[in-house]
mmCIF file of C-alpha atoms in Angstrom:
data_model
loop_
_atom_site.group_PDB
_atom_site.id
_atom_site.type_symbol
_atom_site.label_atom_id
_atom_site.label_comp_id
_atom_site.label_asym_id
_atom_site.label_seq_id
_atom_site.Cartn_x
_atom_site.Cartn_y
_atom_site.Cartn_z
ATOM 1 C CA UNK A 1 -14.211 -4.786 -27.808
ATOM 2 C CA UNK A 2 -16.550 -7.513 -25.908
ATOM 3 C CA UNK A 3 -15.945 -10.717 -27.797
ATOM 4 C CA UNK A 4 -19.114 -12.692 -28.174
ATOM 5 C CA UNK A 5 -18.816 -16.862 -27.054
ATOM 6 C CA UNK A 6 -20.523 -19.043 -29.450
ATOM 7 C CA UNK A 7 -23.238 -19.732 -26.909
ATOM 8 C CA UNK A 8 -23.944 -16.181 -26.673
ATOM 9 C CA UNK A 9 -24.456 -15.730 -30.494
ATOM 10 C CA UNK A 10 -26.969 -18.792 -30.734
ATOM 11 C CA UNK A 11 -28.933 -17.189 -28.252
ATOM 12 C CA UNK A 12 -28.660 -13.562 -29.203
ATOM 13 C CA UNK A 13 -29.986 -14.797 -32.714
ATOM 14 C CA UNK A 14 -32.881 -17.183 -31.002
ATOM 15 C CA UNK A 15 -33.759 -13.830 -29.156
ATOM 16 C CA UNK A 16 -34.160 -11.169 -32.665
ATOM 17 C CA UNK A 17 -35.912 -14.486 -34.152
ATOM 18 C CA UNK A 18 -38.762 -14.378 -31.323
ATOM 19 C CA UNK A 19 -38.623 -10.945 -31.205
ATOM 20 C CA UNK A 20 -39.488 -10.160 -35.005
ATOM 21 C CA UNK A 21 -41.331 -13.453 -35.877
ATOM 22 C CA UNK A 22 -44.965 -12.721 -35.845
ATOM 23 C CA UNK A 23 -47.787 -14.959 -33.696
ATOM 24 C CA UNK A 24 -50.853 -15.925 -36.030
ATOM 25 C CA UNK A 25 -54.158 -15.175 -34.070
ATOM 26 C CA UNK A 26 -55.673 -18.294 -32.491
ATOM 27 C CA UNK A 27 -58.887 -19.312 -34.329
ATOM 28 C CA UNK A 28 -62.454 -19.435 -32.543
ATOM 29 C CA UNK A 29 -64.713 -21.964 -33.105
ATOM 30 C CA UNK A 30 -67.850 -20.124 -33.671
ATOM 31 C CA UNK A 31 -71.380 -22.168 -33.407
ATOM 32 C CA UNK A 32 -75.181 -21.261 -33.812
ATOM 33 C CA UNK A 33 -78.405 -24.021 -33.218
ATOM 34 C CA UNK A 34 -80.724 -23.556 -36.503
ATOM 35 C CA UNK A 35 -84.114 -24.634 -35.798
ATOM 36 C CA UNK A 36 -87.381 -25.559 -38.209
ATOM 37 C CA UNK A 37 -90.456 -26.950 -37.655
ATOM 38 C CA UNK A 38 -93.500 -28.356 -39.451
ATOM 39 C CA UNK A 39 -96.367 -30.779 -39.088
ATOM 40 C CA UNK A 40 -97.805 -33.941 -40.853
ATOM 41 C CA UNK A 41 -101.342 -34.332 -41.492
ATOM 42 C CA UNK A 42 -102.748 -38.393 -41.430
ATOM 43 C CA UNK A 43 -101.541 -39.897 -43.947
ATOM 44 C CA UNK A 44 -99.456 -37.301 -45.229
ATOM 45 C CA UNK A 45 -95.407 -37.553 -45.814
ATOM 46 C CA UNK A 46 -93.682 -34.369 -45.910
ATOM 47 C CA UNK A 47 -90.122 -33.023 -44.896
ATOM 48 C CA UNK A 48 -88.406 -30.105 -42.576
ATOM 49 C CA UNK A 49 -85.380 -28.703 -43.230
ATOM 50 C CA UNK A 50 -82.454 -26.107 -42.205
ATOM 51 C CA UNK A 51 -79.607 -24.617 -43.811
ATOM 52 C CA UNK A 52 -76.455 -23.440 -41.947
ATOM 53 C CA UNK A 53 -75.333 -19.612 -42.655
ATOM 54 C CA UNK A 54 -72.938 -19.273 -44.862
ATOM 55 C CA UNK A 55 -70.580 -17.494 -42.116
ATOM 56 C CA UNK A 56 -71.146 -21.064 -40.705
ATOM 57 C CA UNK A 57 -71.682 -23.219 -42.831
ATOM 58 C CA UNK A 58 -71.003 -26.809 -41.796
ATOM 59 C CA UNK A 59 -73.803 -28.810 -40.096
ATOM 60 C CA UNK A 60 -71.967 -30.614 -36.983
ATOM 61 C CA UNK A 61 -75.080 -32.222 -35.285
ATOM 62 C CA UNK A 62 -78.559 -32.854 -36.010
ATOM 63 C CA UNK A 63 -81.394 -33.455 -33.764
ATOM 64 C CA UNK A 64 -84.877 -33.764 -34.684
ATOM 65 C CA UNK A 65 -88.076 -33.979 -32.279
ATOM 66 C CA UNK A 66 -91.796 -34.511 -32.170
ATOM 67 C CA UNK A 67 -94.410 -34.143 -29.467
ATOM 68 C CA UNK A 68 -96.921 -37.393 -29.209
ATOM 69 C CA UNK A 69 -100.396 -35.251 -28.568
ATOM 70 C CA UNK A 70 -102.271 -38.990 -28.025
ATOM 71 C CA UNK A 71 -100.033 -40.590 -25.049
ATOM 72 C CA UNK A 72 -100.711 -43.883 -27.549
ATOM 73 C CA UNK A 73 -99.524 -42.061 -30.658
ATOM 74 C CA UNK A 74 -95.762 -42.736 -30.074
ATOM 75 C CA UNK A 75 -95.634 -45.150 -33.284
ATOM 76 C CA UNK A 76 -97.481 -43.422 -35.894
ATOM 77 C CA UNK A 77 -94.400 -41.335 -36.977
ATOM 78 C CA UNK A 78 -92.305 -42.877 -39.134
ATOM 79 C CA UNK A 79 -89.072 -41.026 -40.255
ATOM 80 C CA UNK A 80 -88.227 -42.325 -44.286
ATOM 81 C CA UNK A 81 -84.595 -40.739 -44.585
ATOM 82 C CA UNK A 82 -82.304 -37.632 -43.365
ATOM 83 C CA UNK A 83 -79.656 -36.639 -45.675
ATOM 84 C CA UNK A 84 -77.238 -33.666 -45.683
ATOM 85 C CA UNK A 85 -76.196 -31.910 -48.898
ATOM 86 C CA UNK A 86 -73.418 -28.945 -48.050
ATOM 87 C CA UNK A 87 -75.075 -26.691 -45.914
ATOM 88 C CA UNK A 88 -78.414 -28.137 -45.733
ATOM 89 C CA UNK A 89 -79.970 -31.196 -43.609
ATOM 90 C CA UNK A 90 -83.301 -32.163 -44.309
ATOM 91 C CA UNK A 91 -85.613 -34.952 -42.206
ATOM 92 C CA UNK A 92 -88.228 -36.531 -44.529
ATOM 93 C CA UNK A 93 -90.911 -38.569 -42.371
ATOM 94 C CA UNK A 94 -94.537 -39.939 -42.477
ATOM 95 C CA UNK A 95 -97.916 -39.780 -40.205
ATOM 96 C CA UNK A 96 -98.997 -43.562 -40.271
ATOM 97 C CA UNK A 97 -102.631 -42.527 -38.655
ATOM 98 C CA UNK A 98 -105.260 -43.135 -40.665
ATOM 99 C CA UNK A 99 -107.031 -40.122 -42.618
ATOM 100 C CA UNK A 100 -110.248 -41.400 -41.682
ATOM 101 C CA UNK A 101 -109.721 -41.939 -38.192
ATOM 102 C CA UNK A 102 -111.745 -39.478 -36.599
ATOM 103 C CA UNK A 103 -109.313 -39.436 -33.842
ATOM 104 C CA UNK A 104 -106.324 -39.132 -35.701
ATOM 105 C CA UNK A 105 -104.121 -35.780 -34.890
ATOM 106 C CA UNK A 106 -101.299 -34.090 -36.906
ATOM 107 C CA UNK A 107 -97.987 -34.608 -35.368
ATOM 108 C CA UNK A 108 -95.500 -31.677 -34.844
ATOM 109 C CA UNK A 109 -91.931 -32.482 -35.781
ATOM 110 C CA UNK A 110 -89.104 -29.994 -34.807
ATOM 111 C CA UNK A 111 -85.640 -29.888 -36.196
ATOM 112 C CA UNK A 112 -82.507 -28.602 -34.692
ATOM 113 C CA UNK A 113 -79.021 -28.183 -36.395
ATOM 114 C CA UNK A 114 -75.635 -27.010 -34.807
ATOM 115 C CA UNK A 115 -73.823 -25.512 -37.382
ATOM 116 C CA UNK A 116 -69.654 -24.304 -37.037
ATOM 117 C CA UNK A 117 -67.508 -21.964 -38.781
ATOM 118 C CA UNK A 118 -64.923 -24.417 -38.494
ATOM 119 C CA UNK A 119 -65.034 -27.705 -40.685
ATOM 120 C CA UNK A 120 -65.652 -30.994 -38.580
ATOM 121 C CA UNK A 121 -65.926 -35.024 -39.718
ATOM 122 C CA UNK A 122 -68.645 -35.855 -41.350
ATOM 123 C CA UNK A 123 -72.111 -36.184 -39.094
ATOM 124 C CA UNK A 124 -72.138 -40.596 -38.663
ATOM 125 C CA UNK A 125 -74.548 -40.548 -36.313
ATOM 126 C CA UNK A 126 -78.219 -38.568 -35.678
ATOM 127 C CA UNK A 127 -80.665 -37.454 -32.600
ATOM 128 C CA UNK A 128 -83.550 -38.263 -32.587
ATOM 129 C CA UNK A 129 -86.238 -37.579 -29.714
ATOM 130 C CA UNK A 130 -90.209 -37.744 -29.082
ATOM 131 C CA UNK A 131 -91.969 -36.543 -25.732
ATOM 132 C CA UNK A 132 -95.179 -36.350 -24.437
ATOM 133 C CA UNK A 133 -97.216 -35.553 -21.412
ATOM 134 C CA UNK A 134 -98.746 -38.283 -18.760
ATOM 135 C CA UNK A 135 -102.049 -37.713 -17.505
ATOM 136 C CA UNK A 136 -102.141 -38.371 -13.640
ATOM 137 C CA UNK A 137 -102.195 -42.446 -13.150
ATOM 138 C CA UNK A 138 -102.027 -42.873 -16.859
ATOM 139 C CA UNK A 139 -99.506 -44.399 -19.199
ATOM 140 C CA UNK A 140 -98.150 -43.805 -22.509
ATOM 141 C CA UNK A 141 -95.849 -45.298 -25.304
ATOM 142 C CA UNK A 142 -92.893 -43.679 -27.142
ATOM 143 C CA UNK A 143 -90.994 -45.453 -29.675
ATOM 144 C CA UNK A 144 -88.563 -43.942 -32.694
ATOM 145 C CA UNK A 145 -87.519 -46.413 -35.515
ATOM 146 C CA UNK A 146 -84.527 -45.295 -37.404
ATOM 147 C CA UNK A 147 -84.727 -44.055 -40.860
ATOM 148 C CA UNK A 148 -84.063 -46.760 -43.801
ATOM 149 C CA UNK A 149 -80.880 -43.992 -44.739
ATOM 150 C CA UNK A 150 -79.634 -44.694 -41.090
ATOM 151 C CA UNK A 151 -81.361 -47.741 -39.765
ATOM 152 C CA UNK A 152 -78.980 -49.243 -37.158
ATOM 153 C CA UNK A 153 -79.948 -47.865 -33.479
ATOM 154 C CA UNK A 154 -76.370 -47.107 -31.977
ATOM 155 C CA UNK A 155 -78.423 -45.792 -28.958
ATOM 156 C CA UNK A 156 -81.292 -44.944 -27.033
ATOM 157 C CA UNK A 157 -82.474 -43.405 -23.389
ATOM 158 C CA UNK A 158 -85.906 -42.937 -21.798
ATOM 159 C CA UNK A 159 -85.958 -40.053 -19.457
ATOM 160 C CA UNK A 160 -88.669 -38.991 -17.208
ATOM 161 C CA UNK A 161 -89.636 -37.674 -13.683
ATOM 162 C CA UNK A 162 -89.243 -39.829 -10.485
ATOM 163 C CA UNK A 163 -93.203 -39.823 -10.316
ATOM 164 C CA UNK A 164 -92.898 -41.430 -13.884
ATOM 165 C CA UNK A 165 -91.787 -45.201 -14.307
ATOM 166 C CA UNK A 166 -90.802 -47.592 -17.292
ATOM 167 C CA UNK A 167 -92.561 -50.470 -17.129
ATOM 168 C CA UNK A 168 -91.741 -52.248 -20.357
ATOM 169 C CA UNK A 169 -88.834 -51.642 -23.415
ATOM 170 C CA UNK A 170 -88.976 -53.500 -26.467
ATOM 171 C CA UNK A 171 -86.043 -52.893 -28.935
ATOM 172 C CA UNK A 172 -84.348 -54.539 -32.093
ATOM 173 C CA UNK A 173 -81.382 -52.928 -33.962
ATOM 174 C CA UNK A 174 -83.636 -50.626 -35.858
ATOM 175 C CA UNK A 175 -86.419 -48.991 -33.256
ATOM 176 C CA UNK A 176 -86.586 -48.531 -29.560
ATOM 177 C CA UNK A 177 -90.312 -48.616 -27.570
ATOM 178 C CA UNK A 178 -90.786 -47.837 -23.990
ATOM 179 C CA UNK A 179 -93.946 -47.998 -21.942
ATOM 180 C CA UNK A 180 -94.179 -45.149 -19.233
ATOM 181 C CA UNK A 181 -96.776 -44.729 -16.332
ATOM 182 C CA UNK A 182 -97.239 -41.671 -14.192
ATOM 183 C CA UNK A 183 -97.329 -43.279 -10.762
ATOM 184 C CA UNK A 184 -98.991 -39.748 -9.244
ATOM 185 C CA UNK A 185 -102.644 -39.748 -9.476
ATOM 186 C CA UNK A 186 -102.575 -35.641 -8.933
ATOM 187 C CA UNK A 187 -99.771 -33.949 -11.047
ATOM 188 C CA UNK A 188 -99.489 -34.691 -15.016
ATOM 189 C CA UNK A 189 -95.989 -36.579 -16.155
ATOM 190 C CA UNK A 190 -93.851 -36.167 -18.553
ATOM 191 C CA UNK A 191 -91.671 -38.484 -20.717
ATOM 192 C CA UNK A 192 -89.014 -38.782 -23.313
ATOM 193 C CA UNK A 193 -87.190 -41.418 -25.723
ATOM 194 C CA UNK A 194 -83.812 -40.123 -26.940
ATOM 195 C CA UNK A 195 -81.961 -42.281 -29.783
ATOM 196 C CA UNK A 196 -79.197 -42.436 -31.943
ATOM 197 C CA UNK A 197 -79.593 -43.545 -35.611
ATOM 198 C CA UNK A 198 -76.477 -44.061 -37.762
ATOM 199 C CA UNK A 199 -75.761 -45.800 -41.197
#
């Protein structure tokens, strides 16, 4: 009979261990963008919202948008709060333009929700984003002000074209404005103001 060394039982026994011990699946994050959109009249305060599935139900990021129609319109939104409640995030927010201006516009606000089947920390900060298209050799102004519910500015970027330039940026800890001119007198511009809002 074969006698069996010490060493050779530790790692016959390590061997039926791996052998009959079974592997757990690995997990997959899955993720899908929930989108909503609405408008607000002059004068007018209203809210949009989204709620993840409930196959994925946590909301991991949040970004909300608006389109300036006026190039000079860029400060008439005012956002008055986001909050999250489970599955749902909702963006309340206010037209400043006067209902009697004749020239005042509804403004289109867009929001935009990445929600995970997999539990993450709790959202601390929020995107937020307006845009709007340069005439040729014109200029325009952008500005986002955080919500009261988040009102410190953790961040903030002004994107545009090369044919596009910033010519001025006034900020505080609570809002962001940038002043944009389309430097091509044949071709409309485009321009954007990214920031960050956070408690």
């Amino acid at each position: 009979m074969r006698k069996l060394t010490r060493t050779g039982a530790v790692a016959a026994i390590a061997a039926a261990a791996a052998l009959t011990v079974p592997v757990a699946p690995a997990f997959a994050e899955e993720t899908v963008v929930m989108t909503n959109s609405t408008s607000v009249q002059p004068g007018m305060t209203v809210y949009v919202s989204r709620t993840c599935p409930s196959t994925k139900p946590y909301p991991v990021t949040t970004r909300t948008s608006s389109v300036a129609k006026d190039t000079w319109d860029g400060g008439e939104l005012d956002y008055k709060g986001i909050t999250v409640n489970g599955r749902e995030v909702k963006v309340t927010f206010a037209n400043s333009q006067s209902k009697t201006d004749k020239y005042a516009s509804a403004i289109l606000v867009k929001i935009e929700v990445l929600c995970s089947n997999v539990r993450h920390e709790p959202m601390t900060g929020f995107e937020f984003m307006q845009s709007t298209r340069i005439p040729p050799g014109g200029d325009a102004l952008l500005m986002v002000a955080c919500p009261p519910s988040h009102p410190h500015l953790s961040g903030a970027d002004g994107r545009r074209p090369a044919n596009v330039s910033i010519t001025s940026v006034q900020s505080d800890e609570h809002s962001q404005a940038v002043w944009f001119q389309n430097d091509d007198f044949m071709h409309e511009g485009w321009a954007e103001l990214w920031a960050t809002c956070s408690a």
